[in-house]
PDB file of C-alpha atoms in Angstrom:
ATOM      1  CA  UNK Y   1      20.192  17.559   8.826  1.00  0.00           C
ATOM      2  CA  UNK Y   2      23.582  17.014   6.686  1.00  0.00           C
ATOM      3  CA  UNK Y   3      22.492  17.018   2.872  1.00  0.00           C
ATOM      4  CA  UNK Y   4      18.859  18.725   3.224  1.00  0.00           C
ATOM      5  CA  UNK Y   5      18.868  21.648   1.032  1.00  0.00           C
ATOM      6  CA  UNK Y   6      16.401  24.515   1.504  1.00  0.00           C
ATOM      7  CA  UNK Y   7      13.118  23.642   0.787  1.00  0.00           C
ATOM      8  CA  UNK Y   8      14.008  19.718   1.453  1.00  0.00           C
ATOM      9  CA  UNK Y   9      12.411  18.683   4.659  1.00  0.00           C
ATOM     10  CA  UNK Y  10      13.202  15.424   6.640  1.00  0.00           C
ATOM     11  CA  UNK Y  11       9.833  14.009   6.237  1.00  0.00           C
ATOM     12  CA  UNK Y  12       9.883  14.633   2.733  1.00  0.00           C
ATOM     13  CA  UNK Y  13      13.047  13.085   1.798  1.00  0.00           C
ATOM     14  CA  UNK Y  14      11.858  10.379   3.694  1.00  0.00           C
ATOM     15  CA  UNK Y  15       8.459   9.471   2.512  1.00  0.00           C
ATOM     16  CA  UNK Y  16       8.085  11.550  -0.690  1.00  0.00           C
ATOM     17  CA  UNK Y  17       6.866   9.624  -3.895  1.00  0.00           C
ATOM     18  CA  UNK Y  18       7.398  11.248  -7.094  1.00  0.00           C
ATOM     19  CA  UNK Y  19       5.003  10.144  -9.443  1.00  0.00           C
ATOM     20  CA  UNK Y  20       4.709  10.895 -13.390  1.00  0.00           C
ATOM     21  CA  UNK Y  21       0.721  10.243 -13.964  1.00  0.00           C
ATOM     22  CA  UNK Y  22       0.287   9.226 -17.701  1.00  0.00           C
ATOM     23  CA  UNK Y  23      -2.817   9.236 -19.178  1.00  0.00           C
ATOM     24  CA  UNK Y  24      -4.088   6.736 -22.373  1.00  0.00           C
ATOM     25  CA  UNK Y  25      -5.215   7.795 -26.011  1.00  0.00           C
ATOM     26  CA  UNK Y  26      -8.435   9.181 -26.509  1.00  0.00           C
ATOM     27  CA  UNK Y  27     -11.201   7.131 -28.422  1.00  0.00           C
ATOM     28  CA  UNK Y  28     -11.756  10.105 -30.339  1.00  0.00           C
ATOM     29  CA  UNK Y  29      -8.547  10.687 -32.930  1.00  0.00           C
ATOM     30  CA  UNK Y  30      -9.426  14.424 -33.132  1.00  0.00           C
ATOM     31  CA  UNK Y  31      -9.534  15.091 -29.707  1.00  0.00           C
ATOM     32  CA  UNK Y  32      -5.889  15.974 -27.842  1.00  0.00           C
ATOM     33  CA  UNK Y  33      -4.521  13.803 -25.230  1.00  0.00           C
ATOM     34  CA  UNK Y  34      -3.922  15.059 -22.106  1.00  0.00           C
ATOM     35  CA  UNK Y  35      -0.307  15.882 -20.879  1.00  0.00           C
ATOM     36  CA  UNK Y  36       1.321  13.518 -18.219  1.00  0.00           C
ATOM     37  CA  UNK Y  37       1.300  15.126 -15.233  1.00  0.00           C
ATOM     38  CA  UNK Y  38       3.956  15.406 -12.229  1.00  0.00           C
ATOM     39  CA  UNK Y  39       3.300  14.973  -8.928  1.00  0.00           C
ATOM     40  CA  UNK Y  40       6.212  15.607  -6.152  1.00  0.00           C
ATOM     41  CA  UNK Y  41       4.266  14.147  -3.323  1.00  0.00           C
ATOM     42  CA  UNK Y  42       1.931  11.363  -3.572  1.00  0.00           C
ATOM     43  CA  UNK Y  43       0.198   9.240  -1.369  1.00  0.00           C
ATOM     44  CA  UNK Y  44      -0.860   5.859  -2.346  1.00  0.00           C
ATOM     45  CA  UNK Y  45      -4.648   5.094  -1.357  1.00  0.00           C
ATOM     46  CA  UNK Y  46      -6.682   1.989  -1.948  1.00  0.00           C
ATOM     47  CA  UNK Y  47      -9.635   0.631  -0.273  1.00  0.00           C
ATOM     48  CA  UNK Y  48     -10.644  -2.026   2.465  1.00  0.00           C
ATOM     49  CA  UNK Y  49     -13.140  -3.469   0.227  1.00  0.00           C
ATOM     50  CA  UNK Y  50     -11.575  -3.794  -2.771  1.00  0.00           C
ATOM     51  CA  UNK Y  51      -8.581  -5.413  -1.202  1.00  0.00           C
ATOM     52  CA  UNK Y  52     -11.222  -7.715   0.322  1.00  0.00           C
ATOM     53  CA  UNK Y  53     -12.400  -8.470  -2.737  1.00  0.00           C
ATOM     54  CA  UNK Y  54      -9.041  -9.545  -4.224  1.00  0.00           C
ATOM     55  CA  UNK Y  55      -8.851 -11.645  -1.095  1.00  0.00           C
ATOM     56  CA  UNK Y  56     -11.416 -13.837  -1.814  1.00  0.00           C
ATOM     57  CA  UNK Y  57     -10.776 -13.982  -5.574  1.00  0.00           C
ATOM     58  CA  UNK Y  58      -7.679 -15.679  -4.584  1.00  0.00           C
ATOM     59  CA  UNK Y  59      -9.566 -17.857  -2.654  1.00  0.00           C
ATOM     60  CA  UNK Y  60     -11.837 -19.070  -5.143  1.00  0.00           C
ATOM     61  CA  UNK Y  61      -8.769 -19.386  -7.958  1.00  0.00           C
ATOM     62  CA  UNK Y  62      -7.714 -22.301  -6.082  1.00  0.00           C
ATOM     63  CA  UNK Y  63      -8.045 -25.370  -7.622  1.00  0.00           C
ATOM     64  CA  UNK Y  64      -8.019 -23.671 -10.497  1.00  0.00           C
ATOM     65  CA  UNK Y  65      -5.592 -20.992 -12.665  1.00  0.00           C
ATOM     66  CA  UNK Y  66      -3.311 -19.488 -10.471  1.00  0.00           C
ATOM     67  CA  UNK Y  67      -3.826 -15.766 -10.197  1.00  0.00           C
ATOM     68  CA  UNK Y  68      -0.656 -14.029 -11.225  1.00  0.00           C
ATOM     69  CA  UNK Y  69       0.028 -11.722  -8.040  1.00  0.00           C
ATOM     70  CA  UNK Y  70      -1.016 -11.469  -4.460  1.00  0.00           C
ATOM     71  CA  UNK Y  71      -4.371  -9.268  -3.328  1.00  0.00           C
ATOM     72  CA  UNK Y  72      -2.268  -6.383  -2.506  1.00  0.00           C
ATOM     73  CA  UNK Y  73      -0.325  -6.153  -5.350  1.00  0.00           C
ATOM     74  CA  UNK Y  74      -3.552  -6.945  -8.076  1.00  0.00           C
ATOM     75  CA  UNK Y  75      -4.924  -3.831  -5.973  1.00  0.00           C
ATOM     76  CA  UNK Y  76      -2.244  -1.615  -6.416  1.00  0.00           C
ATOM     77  CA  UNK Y  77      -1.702  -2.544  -9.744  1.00  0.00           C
ATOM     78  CA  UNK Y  78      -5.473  -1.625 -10.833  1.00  0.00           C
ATOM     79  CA  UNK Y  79      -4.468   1.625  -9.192  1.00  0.00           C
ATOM     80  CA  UNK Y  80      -1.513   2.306 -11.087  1.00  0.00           C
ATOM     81  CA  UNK Y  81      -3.096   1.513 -14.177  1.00  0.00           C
ATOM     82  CA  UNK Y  82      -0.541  -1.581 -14.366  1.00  0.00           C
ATOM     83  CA  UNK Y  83      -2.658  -4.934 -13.825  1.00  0.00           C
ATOM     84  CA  UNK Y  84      -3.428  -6.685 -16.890  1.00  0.00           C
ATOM     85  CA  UNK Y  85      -7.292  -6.965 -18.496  1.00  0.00           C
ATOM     86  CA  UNK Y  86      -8.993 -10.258 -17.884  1.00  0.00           C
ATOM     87  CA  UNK Y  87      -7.929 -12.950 -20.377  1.00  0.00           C
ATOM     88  CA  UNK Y  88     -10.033 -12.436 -23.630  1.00  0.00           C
ATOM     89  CA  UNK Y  89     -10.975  -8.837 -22.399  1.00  0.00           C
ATOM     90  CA  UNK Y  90      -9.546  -6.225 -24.887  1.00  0.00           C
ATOM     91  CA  UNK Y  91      -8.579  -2.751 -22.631  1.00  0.00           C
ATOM     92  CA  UNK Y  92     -11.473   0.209 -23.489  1.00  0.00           C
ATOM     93  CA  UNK Y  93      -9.475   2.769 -25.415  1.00  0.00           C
ATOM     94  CA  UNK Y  94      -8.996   6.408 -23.555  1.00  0.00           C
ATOM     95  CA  UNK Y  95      -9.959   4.818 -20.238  1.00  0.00           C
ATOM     96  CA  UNK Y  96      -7.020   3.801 -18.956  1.00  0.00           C
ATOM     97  CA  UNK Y  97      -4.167   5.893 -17.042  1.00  0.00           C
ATOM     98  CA  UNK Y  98      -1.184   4.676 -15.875  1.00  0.00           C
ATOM     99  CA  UNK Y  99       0.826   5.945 -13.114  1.00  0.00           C
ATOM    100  CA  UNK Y 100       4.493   5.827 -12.957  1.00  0.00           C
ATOM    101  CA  UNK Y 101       6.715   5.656 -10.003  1.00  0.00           C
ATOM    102  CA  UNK Y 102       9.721   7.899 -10.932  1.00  0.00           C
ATOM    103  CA  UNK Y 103      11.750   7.170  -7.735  1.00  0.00           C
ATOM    104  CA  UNK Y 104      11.346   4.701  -4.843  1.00  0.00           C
ATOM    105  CA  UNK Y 105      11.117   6.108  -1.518  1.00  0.00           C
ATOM    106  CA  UNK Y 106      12.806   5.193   1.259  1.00  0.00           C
ATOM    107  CA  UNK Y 107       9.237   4.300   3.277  1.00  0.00           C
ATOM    108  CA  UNK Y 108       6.106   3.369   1.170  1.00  0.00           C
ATOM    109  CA  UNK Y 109       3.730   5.163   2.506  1.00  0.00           C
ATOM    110  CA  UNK Y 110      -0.201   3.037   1.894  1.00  0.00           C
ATOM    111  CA  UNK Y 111      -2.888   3.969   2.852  1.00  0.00           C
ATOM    112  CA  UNK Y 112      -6.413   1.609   3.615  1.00  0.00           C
ATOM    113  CA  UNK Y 113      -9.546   3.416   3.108  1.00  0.00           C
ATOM    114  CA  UNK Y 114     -12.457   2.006   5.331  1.00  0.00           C
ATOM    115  CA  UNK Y 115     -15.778   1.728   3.812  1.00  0.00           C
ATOM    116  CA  UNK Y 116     -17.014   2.310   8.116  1.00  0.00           C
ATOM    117  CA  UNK Y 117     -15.478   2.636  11.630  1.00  0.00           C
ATOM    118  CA  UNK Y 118     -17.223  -0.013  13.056  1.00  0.00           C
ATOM    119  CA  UNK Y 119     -16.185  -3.029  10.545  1.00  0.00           C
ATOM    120  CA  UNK Y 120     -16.906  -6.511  11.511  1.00  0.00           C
ATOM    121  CA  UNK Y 121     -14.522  -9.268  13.121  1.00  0.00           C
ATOM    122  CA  UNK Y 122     -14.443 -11.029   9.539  1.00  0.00           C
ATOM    123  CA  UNK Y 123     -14.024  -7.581   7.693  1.00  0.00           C
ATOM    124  CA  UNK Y 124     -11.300  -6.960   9.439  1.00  0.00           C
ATOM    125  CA  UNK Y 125      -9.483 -10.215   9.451  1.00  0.00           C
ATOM    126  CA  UNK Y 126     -10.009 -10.413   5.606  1.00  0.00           C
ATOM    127  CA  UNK Y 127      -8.633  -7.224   5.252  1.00  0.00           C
ATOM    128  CA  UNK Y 128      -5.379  -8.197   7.003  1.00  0.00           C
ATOM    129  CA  UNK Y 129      -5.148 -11.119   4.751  1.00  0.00           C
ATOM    130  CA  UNK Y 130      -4.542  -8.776   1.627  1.00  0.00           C
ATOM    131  CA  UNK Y 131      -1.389  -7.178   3.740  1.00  0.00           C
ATOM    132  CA  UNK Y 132       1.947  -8.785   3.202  1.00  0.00           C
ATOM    133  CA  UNK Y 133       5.015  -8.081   5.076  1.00  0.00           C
ATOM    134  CA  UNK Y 134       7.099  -7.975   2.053  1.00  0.00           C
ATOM    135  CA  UNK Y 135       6.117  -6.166  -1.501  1.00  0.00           C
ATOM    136  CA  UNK Y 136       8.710  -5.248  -4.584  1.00  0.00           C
ATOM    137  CA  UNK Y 137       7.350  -2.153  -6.111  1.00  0.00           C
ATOM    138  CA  UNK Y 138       8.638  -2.773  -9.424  1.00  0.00           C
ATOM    139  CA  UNK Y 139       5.877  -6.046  -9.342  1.00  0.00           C
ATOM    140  CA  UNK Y 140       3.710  -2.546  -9.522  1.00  0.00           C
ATOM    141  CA  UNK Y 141       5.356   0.502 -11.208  1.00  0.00           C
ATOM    142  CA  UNK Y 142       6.406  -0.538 -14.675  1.00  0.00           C
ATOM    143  CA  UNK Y 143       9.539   1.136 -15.499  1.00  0.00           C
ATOM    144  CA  UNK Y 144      10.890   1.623 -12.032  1.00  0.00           C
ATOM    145  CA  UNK Y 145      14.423  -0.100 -11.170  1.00  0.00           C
ATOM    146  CA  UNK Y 146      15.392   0.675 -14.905  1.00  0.00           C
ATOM    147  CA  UNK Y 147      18.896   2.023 -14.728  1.00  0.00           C
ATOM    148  CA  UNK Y 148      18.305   2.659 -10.762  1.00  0.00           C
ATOM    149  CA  UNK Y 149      20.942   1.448  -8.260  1.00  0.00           C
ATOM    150  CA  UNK Y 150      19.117   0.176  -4.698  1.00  0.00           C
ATOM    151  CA  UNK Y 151      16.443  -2.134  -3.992  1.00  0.00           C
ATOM    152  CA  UNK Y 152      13.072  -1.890  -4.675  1.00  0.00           C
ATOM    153  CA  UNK Y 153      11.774  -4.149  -2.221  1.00  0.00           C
ATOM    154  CA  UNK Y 154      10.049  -3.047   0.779  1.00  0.00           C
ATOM    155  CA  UNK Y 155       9.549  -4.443   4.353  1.00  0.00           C
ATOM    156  CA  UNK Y 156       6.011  -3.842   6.362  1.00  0.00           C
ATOM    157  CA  UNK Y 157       7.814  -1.688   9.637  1.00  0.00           C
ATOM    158  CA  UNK Y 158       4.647  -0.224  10.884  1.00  0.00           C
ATOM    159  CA  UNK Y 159       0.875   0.146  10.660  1.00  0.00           C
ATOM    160  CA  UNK Y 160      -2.053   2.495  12.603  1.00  0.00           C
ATOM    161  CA  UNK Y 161      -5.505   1.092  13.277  1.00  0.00           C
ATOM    162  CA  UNK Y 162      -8.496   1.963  14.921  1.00  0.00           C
ATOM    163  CA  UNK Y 163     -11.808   1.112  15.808  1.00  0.00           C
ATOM    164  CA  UNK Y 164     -14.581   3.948  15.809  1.00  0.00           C
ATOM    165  CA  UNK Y 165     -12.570   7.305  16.733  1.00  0.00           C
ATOM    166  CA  UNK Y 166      -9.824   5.534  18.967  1.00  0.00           C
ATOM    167  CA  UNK Y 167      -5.867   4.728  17.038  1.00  0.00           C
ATOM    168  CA  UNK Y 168      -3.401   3.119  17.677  1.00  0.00           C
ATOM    169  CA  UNK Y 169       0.123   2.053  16.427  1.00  0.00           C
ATOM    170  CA  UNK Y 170       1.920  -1.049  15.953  1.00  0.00           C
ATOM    171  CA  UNK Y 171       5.731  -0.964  14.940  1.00  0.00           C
ATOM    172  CA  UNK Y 172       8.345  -3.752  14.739  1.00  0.00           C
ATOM    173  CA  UNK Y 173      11.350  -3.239  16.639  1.00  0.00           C
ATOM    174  CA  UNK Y 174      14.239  -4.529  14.949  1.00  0.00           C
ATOM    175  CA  UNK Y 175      16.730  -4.536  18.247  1.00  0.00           C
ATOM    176  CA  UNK Y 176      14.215  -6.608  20.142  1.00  0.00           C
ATOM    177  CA  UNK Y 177      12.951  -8.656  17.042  1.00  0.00           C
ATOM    178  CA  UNK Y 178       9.499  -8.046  18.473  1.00  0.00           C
ATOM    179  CA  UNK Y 179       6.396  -6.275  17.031  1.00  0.00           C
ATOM    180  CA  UNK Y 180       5.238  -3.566  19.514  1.00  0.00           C
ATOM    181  CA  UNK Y 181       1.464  -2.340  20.204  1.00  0.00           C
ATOM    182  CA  UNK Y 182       1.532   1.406  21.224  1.00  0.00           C
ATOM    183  CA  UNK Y 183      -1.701   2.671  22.735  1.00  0.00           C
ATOM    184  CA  UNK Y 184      -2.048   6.132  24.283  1.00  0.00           C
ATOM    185  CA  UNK Y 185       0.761   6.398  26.991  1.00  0.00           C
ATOM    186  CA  UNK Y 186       1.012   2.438  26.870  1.00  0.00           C
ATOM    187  CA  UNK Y 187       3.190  -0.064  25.071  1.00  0.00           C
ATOM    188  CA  UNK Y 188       3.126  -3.458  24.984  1.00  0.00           C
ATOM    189  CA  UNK Y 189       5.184  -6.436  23.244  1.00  0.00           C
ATOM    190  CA  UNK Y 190       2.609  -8.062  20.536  1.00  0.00           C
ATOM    191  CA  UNK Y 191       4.918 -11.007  19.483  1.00  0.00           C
ATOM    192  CA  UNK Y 192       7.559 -11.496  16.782  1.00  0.00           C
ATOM    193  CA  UNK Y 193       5.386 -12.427  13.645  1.00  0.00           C
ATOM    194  CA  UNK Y 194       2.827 -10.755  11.853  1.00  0.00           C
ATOM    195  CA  UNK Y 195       0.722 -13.079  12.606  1.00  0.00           C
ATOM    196  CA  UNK Y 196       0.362 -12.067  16.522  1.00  0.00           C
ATOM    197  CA  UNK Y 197      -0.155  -8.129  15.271  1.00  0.00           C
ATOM    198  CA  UNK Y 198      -3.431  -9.930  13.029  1.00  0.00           C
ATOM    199  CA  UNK Y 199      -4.931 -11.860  15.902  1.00  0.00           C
ATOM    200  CA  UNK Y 200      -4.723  -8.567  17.995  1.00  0.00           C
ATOM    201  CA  UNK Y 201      -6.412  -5.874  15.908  1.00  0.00           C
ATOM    202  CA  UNK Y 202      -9.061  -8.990  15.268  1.00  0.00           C
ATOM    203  CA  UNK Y 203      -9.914  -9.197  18.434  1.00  0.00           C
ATOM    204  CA  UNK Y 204      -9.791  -5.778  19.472  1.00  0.00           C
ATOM    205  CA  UNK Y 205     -11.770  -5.070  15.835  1.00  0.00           C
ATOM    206  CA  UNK Y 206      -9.148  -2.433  15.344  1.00  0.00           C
ATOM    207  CA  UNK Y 207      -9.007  -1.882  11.733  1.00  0.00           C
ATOM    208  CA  UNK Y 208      -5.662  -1.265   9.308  1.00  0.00           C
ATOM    209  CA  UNK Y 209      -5.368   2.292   8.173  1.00  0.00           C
ATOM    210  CA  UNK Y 210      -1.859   3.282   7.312  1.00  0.00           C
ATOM    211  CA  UNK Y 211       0.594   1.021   6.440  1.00  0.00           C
ATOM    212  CA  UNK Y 212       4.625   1.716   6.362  1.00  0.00           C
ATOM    213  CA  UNK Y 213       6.989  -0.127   4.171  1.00  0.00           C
ATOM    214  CA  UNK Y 214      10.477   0.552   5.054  1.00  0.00           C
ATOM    215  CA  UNK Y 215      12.793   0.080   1.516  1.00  0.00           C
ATOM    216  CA  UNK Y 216      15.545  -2.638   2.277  1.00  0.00           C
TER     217      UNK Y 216
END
C-alpha cells in the first residue's frame, strides 16, 4: 500500500491508538513516581455493566442537575482517568492515572465487556442506550486536538454482537444509506437509523461487543 513503510501494516495504520499512560503522585513523598508509559497499540475496553450503570444515573438526574456528559463518555472518561470527582469529593492522592491519547485514529476501536453470554432483553437494551452514534474524543482525552490538524469526532460505522457463542455484524453502508445485518453467509437490510439496528439485537438478545467509530 502507497506510504506503508516496513514494519507499518494496513490494519495498524488504520486502527492503532497510541497512548501515553500517566500515572498520579504517590501519597508517600519519599516514594518515586512511576514513569509514564507508552503504548503503540491500545485497545479501549469498558464494561456492559458499568455503562449500564451510567445509563440509569442519567435517568435518575432528571429533574434534577444535569449530568455533564452522556453514559458513554462518563465511562470512558473514568477509564482514562479524565471524569471529574463527585462535587464536594476531593480526588485520593496516588490513585489516580490518567491516560492520554497521543494521536486519533482513523477508526476508534471500543470494546464492551459482557458480565455473561446469555444477558437479558432489558440488559441488553440498556446497554444499547449508553451507545451513541456520534462521540468527540477530545470530550475524553485531555490534551488531544492541541496543535493537531483533523477532526476528532467520530461516527459509529459498525458493531459485532452475539448471543451465547453465535456473532454477528452490523455495518452501515454509506452508498445505500442503510444499516446492514451480516449473519453467516446472509445479509440483510436492518433500516437506516440506529434505532432499527437496537430493536434487532433486542429481540434477537444479541448483545454489543465491538464497536467501530470511523473519524470524520
Amino acid at each position: 500500500a502507497k506510504g506503508v513503510t516496513s514494519g507499518d501494516s494496513f490494519v495498524k495504520r488504520i486502527f492503532s491508538m497510541k497512548m501515553r499512560l500517566e500515572y498520579g503522585q504517590p501519597a508517600d513523598p519519599k516514594e518515586e513516581p512511576c514513569k509514564p508509559v507508552v503504548f503503540d497499540q491500545w485497545t479501549q475496553y469498558v464494561t456492559a455493566s458499568e455503562l449500564r450503570d451510567a445509563v440509569r444515573e442519567l435517568r435518575e438526574a432528571r429533574g434534577g442537575p444535569a449530568l455533564a456528559a452522556s453514559p458513554l463518555v462518563r465511562v470512558l472518561r473514568k477509564e482514562a482517568g479524565t471524569e471529574p470527582p463527585p462535587p464536594g469529593q476531593a480526588p485520593v492522592p496516588g490513585s489516580s492515572r490518567k491516560l492520554l491519547l497521543l494521536q486519533p485514529p482513523r477508526v476508534f476501536s471500543l470494546a464492551l465487556g459482557a458480565d455473561t453470554a446469555h444477558a437479558s432483553k432489558g440488559e441488553i437494551s440498556e446497554s444499547l442506550d449508553g451507545i451513541q452514534e456520534r462521540i468527540d474524543l477530545r470530550d475524553v482525552y485531555e490534551e488531544l486536538g492541541r496543535g493537531q490538524a483533523g477532526s476528532t469526532t467520530c461516527r459509529l460505522a459498525s458493531l459485532t454482537a452475539f448471543y451465547e457463542s453465535h456473532y454477528v455484524c452490523f455495518c452501515y453502508s454509506r452508498a445505500a444509506g442503510q444499516w446492514i445485518h451480516y449473519d453467516d453467509d446472509t445479509r440483510r437490510v436492518v433500516g437506516r437509523d440506529f434505532e432499527a439496528v437496537k430493536q434487532k439485537c433486542v429481540a434477537g438478545r444479541l448483545h454489543p461487543q465491538l464497536l467501530f467509530y470511523c473519524r470524520e
